[in-house]
Short mmCIF file of C-alpha atoms and ligand atoms in Angstrom, two decimals:
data_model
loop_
_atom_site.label_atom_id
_atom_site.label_comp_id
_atom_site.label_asym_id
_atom_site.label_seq_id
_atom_site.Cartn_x
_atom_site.Cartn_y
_atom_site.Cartn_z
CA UNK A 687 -37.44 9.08 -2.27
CA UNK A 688 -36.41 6.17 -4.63
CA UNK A 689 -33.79 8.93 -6.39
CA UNK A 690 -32.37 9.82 -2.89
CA UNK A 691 -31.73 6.34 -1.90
CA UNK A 692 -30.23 5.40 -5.42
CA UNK A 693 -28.21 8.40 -5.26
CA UNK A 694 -26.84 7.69 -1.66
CA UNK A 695 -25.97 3.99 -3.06
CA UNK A 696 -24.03 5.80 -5.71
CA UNK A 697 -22.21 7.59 -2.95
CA UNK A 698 -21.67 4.71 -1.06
CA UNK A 699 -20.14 2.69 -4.08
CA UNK A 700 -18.13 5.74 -5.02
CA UNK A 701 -16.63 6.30 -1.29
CA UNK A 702 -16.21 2.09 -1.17
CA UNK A 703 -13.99 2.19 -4.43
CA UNK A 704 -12.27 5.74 -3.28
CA UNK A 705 -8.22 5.14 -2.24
CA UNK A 706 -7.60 6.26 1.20
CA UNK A 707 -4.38 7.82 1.39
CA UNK A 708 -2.24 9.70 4.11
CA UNK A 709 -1.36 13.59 2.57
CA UNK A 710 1.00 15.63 3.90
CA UNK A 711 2.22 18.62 2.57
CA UNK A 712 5.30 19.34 4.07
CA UNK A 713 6.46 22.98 4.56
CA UNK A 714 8.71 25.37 2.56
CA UNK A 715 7.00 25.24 -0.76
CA UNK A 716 5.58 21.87 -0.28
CA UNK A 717 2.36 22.57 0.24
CA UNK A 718 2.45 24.20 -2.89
CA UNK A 719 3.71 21.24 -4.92
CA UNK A 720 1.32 19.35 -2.78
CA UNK A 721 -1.98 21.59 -4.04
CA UNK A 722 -0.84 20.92 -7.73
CA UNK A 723 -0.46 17.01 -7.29
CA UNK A 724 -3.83 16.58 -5.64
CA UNK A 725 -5.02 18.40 -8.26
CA UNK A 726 -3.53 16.60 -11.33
CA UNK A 727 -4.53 13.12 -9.78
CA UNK A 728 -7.78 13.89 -8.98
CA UNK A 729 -8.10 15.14 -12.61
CA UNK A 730 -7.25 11.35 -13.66
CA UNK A 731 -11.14 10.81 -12.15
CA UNK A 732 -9.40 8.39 -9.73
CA UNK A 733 -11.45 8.32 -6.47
CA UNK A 734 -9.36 9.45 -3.32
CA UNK A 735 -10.24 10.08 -0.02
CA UNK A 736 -7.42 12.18 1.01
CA UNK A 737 -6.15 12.57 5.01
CA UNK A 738 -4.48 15.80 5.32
CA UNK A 739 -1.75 15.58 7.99
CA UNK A 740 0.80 18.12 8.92
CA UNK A 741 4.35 17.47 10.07
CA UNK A 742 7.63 19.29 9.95
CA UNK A 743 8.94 22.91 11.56
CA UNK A 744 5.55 24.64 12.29
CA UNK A 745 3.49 21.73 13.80
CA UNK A 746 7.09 21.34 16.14
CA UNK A 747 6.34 24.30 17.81
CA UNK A 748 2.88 23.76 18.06
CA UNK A 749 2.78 20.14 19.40
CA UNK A 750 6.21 19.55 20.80
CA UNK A 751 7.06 17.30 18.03
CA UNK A 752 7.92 17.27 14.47
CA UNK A 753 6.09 13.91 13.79
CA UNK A 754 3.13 13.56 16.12
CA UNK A 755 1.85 10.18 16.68
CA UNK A 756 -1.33 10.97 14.54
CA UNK A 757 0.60 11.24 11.38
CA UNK A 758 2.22 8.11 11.93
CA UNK A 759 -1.26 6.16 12.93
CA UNK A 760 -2.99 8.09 9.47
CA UNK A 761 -0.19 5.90 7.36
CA UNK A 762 -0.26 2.94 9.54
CA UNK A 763 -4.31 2.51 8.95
CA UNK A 764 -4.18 3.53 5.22
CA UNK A 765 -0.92 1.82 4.04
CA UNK A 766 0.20 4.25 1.90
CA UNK A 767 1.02 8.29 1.74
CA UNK A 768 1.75 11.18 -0.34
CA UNK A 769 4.34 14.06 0.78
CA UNK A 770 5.66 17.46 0.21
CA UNK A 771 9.26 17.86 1.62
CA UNK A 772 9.41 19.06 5.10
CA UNK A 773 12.95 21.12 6.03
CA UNK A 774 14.73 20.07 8.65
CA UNK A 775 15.89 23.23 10.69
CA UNK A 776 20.03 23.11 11.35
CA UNK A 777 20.71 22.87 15.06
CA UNK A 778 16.75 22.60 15.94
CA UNK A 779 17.30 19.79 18.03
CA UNK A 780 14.92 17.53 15.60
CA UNK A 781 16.28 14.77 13.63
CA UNK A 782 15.19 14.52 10.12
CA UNK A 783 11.44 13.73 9.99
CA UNK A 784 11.89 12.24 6.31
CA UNK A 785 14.87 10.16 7.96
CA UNK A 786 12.55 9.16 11.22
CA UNK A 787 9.37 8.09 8.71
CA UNK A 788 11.26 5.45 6.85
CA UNK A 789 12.43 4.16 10.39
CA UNK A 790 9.08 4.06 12.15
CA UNK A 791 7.26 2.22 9.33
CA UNK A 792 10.57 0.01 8.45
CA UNK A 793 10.42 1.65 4.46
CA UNK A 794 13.20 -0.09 3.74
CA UNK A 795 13.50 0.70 -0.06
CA UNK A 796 14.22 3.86 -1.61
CA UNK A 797 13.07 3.76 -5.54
CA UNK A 798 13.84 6.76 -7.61
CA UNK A 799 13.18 6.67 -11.49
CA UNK A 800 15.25 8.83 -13.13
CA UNK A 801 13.55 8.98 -16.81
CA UNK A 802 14.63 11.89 -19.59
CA UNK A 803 11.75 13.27 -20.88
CA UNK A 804 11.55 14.69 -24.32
CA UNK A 805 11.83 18.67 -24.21
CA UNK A 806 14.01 18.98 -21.04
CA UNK A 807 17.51 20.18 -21.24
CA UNK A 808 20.06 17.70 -20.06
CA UNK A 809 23.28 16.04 -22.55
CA UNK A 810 21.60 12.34 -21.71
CA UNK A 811 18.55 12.29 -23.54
CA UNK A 812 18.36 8.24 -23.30
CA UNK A 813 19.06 7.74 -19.60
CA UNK A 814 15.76 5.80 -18.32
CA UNK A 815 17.24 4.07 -14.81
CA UNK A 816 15.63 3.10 -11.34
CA UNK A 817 17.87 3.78 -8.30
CA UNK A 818 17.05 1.43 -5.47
CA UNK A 819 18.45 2.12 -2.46
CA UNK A 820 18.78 0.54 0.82
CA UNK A 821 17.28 3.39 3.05
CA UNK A 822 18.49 1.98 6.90
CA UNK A 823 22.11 0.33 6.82
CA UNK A 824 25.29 1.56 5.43
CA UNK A 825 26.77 5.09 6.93
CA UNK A 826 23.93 5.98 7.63
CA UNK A 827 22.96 3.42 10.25
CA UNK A 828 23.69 6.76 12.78
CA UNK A 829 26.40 5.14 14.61
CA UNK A 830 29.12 7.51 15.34
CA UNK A 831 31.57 8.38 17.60
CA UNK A 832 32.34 11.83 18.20
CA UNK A 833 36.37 13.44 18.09
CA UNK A 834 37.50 13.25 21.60
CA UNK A 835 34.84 11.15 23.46
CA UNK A 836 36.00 8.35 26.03
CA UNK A 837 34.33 5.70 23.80
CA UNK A 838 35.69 7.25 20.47
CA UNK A 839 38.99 6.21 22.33
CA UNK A 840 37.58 3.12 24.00
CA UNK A 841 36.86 2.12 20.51
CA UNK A 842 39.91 3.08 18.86
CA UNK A 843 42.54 0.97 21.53
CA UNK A 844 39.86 -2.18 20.85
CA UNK A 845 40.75 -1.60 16.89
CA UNK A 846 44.06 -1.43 18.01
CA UNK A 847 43.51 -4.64 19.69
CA UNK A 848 41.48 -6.87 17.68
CA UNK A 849 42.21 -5.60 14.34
CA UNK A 850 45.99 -4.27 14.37
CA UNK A 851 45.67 -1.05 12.97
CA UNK A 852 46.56 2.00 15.15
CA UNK A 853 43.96 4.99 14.01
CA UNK A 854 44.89 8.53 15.19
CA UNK A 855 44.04 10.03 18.52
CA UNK A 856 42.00 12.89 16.66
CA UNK A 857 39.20 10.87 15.26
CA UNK A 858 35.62 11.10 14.97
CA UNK A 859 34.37 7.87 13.44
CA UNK A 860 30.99 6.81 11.43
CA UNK A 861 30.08 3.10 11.28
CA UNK A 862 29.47 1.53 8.04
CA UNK A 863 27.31 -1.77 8.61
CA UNK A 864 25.86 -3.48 6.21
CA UNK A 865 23.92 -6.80 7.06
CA UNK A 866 22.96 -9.98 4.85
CA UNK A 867 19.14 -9.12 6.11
CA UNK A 868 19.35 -6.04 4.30
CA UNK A 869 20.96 -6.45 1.41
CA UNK A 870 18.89 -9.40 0.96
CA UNK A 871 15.57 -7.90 1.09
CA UNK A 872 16.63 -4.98 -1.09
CA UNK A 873 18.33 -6.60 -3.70
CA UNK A 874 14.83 -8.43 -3.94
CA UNK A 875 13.01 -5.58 -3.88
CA UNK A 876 15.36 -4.59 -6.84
CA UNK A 877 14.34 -7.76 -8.89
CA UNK A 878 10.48 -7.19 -7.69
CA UNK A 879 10.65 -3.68 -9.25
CA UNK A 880 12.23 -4.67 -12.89
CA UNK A 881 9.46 -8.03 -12.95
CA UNK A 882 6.43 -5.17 -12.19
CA UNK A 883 7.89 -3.28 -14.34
CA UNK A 884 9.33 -5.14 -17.52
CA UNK A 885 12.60 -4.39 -16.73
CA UNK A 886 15.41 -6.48 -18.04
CA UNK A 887 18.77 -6.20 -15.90
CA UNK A 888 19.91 -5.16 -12.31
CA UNK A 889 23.04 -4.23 -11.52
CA UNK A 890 23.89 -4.03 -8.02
CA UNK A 891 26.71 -1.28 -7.33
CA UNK A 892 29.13 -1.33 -4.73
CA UNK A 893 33.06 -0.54 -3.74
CA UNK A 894 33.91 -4.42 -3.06
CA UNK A 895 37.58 -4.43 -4.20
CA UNK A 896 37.97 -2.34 -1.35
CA UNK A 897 35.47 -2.13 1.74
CA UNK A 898 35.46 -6.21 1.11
CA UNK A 899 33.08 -7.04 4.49
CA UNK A 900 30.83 -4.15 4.04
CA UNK A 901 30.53 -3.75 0.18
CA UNK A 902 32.06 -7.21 -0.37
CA UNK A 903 28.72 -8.59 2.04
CA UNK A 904 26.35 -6.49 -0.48
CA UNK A 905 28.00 -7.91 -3.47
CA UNK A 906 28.22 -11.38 -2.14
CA UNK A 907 24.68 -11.69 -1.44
CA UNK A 908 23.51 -9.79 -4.40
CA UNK A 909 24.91 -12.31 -6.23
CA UNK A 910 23.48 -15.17 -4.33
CA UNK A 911 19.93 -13.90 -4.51
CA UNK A 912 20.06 -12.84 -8.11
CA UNK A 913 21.08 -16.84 -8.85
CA UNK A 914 19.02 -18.34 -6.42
CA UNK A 915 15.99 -17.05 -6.59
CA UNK A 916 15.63 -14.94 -9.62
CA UNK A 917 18.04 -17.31 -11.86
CA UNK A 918 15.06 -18.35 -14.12
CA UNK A 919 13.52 -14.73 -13.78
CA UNK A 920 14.84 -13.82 -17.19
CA UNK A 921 16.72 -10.66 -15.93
CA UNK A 922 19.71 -10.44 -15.97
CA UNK A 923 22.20 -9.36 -13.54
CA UNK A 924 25.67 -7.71 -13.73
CA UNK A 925 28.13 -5.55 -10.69
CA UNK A 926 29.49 -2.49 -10.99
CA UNK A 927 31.83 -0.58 -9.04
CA UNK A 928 30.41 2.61 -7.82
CA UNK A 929 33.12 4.91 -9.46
CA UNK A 930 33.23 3.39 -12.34
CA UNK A 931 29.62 3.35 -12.71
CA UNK A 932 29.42 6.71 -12.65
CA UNK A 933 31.77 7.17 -15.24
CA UNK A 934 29.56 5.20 -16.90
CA UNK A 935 26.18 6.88 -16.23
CA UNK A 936 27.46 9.81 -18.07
CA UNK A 937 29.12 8.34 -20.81
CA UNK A 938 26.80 5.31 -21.76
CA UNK A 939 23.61 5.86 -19.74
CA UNK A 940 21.40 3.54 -22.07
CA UNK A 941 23.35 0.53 -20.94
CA UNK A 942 22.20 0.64 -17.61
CA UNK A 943 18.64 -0.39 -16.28
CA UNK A 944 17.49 -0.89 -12.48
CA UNK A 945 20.52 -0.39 -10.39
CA UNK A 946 20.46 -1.46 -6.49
CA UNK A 947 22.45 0.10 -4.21
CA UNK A 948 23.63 0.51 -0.46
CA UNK A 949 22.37 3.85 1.55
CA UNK A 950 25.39 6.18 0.74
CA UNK A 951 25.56 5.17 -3.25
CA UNK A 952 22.61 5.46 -3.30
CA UNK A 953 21.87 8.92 -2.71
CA UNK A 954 24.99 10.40 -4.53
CA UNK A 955 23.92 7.82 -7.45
CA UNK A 956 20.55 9.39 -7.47
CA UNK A 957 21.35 12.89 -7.41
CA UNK A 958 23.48 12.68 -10.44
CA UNK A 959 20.65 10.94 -12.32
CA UNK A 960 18.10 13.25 -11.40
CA UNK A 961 20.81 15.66 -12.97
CA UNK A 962 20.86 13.49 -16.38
CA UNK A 963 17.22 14.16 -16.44
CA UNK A 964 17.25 17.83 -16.09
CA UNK A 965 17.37 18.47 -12.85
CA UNK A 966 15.92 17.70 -9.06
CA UNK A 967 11.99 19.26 -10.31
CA UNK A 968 12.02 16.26 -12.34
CA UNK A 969 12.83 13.41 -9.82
CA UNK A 970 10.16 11.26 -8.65
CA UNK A 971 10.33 8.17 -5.56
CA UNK A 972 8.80 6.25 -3.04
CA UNK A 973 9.82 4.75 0.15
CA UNK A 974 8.47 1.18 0.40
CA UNK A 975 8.46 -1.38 2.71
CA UNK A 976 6.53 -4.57 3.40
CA UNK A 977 3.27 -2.90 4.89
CA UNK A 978 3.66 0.65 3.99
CA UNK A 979 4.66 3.03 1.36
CA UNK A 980 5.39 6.67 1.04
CA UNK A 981 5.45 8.63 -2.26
CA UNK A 982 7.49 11.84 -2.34
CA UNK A 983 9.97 14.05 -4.61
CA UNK A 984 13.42 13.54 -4.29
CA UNK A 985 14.20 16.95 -3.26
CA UNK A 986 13.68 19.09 -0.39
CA UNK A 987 11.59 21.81 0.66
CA UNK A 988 13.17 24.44 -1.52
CA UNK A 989 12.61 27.40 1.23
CA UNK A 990 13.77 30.31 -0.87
CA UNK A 991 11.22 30.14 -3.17
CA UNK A 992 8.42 29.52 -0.26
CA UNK A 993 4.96 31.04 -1.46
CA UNK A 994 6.34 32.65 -4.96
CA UNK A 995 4.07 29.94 -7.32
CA UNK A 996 7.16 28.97 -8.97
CA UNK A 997 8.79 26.10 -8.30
CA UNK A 998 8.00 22.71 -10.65
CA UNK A 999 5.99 20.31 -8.92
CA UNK A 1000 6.71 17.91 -11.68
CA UNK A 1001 8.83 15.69 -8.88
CA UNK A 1002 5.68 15.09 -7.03
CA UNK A 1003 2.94 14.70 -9.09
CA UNK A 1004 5.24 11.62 -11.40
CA UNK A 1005 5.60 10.03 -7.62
CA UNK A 1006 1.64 10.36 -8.00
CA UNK A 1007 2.00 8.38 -10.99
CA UNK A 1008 4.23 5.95 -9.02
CA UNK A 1009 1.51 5.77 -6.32
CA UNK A 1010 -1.15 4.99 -9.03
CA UNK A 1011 1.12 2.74 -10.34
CA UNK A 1012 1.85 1.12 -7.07
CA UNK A 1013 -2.36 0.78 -6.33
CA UNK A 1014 -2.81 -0.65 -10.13
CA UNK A 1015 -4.73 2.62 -11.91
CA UNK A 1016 -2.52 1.62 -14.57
CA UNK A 1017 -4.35 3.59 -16.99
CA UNK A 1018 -5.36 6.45 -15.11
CA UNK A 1019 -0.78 6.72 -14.61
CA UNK A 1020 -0.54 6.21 -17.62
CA UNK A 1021 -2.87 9.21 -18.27
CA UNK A 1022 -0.96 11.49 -16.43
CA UNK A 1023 2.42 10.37 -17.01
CA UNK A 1024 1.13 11.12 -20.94
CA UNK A 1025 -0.07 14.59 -20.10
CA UNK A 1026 3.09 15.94 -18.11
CA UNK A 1027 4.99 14.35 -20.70
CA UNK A 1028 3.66 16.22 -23.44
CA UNK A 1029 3.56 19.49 -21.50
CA UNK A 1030 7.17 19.27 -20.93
CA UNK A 1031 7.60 18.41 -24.80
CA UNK A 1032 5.86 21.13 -26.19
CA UNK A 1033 8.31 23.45 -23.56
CA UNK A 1034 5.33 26.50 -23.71
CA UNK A 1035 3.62 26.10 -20.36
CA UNK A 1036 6.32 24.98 -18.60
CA UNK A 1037 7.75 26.29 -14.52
CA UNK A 1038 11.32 28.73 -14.79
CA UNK A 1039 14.03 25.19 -14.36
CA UNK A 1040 12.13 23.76 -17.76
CA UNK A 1041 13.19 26.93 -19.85
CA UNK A 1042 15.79 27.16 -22.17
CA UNK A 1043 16.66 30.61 -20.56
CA UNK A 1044 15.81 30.78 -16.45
CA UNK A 1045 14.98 34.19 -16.74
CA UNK A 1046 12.45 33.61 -19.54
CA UNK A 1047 9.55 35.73 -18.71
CA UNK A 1048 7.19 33.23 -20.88
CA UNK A 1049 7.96 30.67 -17.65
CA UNK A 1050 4.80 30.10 -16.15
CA UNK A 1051 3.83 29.11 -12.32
CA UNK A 1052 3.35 25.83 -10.38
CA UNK A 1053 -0.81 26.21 -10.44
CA UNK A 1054 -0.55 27.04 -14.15
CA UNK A 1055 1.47 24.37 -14.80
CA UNK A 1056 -0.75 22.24 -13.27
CA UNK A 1057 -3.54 23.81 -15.43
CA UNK A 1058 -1.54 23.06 -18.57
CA UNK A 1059 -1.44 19.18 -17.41
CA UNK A 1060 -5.28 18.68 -16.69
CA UNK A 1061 -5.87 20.08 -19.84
CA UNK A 1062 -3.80 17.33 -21.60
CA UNK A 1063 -5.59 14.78 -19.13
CA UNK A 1064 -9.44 16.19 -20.31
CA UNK A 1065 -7.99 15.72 -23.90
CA UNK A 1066 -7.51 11.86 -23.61
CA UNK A 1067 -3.39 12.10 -23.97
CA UNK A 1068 -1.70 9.08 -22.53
CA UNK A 1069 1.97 7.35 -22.55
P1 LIG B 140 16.33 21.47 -2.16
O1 LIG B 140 16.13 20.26 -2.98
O2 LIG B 140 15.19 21.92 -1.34
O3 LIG B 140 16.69 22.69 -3.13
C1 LIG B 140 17.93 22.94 -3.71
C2 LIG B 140 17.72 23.79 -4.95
O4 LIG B 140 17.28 22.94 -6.01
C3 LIG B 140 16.62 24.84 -4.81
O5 LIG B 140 17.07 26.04 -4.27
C4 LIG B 140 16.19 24.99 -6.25
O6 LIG B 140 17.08 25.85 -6.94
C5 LIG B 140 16.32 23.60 -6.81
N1 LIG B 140 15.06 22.86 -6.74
C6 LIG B 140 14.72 21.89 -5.85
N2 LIG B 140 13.49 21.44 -6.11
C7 LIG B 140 13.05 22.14 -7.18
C8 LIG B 140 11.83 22.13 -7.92
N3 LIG B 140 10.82 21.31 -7.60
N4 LIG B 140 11.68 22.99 -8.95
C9 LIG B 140 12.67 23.83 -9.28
N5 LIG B 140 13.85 23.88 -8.64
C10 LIG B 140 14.04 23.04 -7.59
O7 LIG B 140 17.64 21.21 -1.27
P2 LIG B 140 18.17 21.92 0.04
O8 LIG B 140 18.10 23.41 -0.14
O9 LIG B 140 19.45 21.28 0.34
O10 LIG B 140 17.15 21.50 1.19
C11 LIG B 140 16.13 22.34 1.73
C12 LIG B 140 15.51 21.63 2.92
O11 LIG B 140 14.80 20.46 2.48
C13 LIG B 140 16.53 21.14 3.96
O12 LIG B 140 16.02 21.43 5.26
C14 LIG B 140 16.61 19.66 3.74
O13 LIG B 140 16.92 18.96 4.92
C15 LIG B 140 15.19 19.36 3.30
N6 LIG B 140 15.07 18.13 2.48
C16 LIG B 140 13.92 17.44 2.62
C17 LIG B 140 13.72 16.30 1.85
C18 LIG B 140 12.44 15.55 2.03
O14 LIG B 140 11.51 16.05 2.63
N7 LIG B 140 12.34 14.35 1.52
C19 LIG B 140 14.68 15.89 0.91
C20 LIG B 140 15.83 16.66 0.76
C21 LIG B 140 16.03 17.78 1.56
#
């Protein structure tokens, strides 16, 4: 009797120490990715109690809606989630899901590590950068005006009016707004991240010579928070314009640290870093805001290799490290950052994109893969 009641404590204090955390697989191969995560981060022998949710195509058609309220409430209770791409059909009448999260729970903050690992093929070996980017402003705010519309005219003649320049009858227009709210709480977020982290410079990247009060606003304030309010932080901060940056990126990658960046920039931006690293398999992030935060792969849903055990769910499972980052298992990150780290070194067990050769037939799947990595974990290897 004394044994059952002692073990039942046990299970108490392990289910009171357990993370809750929203799970959603996505579709395509997501769930697939998804499977292999769970499984790497519960090898760390960090306690989760996971809540399943489904989203995306599928659960449309079965509930009317691609994002049903009870995903939404599952994140809002727990605070944070994990998540598998999810497609979004062309011409299904559904706006991106991925697009309609960050809105819902205001995850204002797109943070995307792009870190070369030793054994992966790429010409920048040293790039090690964090792409912030402002996830809600910029072009993709969603204000447009379609070719031919009465207010695509109606805001063409008050252009005319207020502004002097006469535009062409044939337009379709897309509003670029960026506000000092935003850029404010982002280019914090930026400074935030390299503190946390023991990172030593932000640069905040823009196109100010010539979009001067939409880029110029970012820059502007950029500057005014890094010298207000992070002068004394002891990182430093620098501007770069966006072309030039690139340039940069792929000529001198080492030089560059945390970057921060409006919506647009910041996608192309981290696309081409998660290229300097070997590719979009590779590409962790989170979306973050002040009350939630949502942990998934840059990349999407992959559909043509839906089901095959292929694909490398190394994207995922190092945003699982930034989730145990983010909820202070330093260790048990570190752990698994360690073990795909030296899975990817030793290049052996390692999915098709991490060969030399594609076609290698030595390429093994996503649950092997997996397999590989806990086996690092059980033998103790860390960062
Ligand atoms: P994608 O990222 O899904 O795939 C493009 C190609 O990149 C793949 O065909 C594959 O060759 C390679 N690739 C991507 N991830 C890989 C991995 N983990 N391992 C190995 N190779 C990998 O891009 P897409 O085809 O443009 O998008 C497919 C769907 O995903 C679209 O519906 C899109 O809207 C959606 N999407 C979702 C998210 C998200 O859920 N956050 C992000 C981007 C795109």
């Amino acid at each position: 009797m004394d044994a059952d009641r002692d073990n039942a404590r046990l299970s108490d204090e392990r289910i009171a120490v357990a993370h809750r955390v929203t799970f959603i697989p996505g579709d395509g191969t997501g769930p697939e990715i998804a499977e292999a995560t769970q499984r790497v981060l519960e090898a760390t022998g960090v306690e989760f109690e996971w809540d399943f949710q489904d989203a995306g195509a599928d659960v449309y058609e079965a509930e009317g809606t691609p994002l049903p309220d009870r995903v939404l409430d599952s994140i809002k209770e727990r605070g944070l989630a994990i998540k598998g791409p999810i497609t979004t059909p062309v011409g299904s009448g559904f706006r991106s899901i991925n697009v309609a999260l960050r809105k819902e729970l205001d995850l204002y903050a797109c943070i995307r590590p792009c870190k070369a690992y030793e054994g992966v093929r790429t010409r920048f070996p040293e790039t090690d950068v964090v792409v912030v980017r402002e996830n809600h402003e910029d072009l993709y705010a969603g204000v447009e005006y379609e070719e031919g519309k009465p207010e695509t005219l109606k805001l063409r003649e008050f252009i005319k009016e207020t502004e002097g320049t006469e535009l062409r009858e044939d337009i379709g227009v897309t509003i670029k707004a960026i506000s000092v709210f935003g850029t404010q709480r982002i280019v914090r977020e930026a400074f935030e991240y390299a503190k946390a982290y023991g990172r030593s410079k932000v640069t905040a990247v823009h196109k100010a010579n010539i979009m001067k009060h939409s880029d110029g606003l970012f820059l502007r304030v950029a500057q005014q928070v890094a010298e207000e309010e992070y002068g004394d932080s002891g990182i430093e901060f620098e501007d770069r314009i966006v072309d030039n940056l690139c340039n940069q990126l792929v000529s001198r990658p080492a030089e560059y640290d945390v970057l921060v960046l409006p919506n647009l920039y910041g996608d192309i931006v981290s696309d081409l870093c998660a290229g300097q690293i070997g590719g979009l398999g590779l590409a962790p992030g989170a979306n973050i805001g002040d009350d939630y935060a949502v942990f998934e792969a840059t990349h999407g849903s992959a559909p043509k290799y839906k089901g095959k055990n292929k694909i490398n769910p190394t994207a995922l499972m190092l945003s699982g490290v930034m989730l145990l980052r983010h909820i202070e298992e330093t260790e048990a990150a570190d752990r698994l950052e360690g073990s795909i780290a030296a899975v990817i070194k030793e290049g052996e067990n390692v999915t098709y994109d991490l060969k030399e050769d594609r076609d290698d037939p030595s390429a093994v799947g996503t649950k092997e893969y997996a397999g590989a990595i806990i086996d690092k974990i059980e033998e103790g290897v860390s960062v």
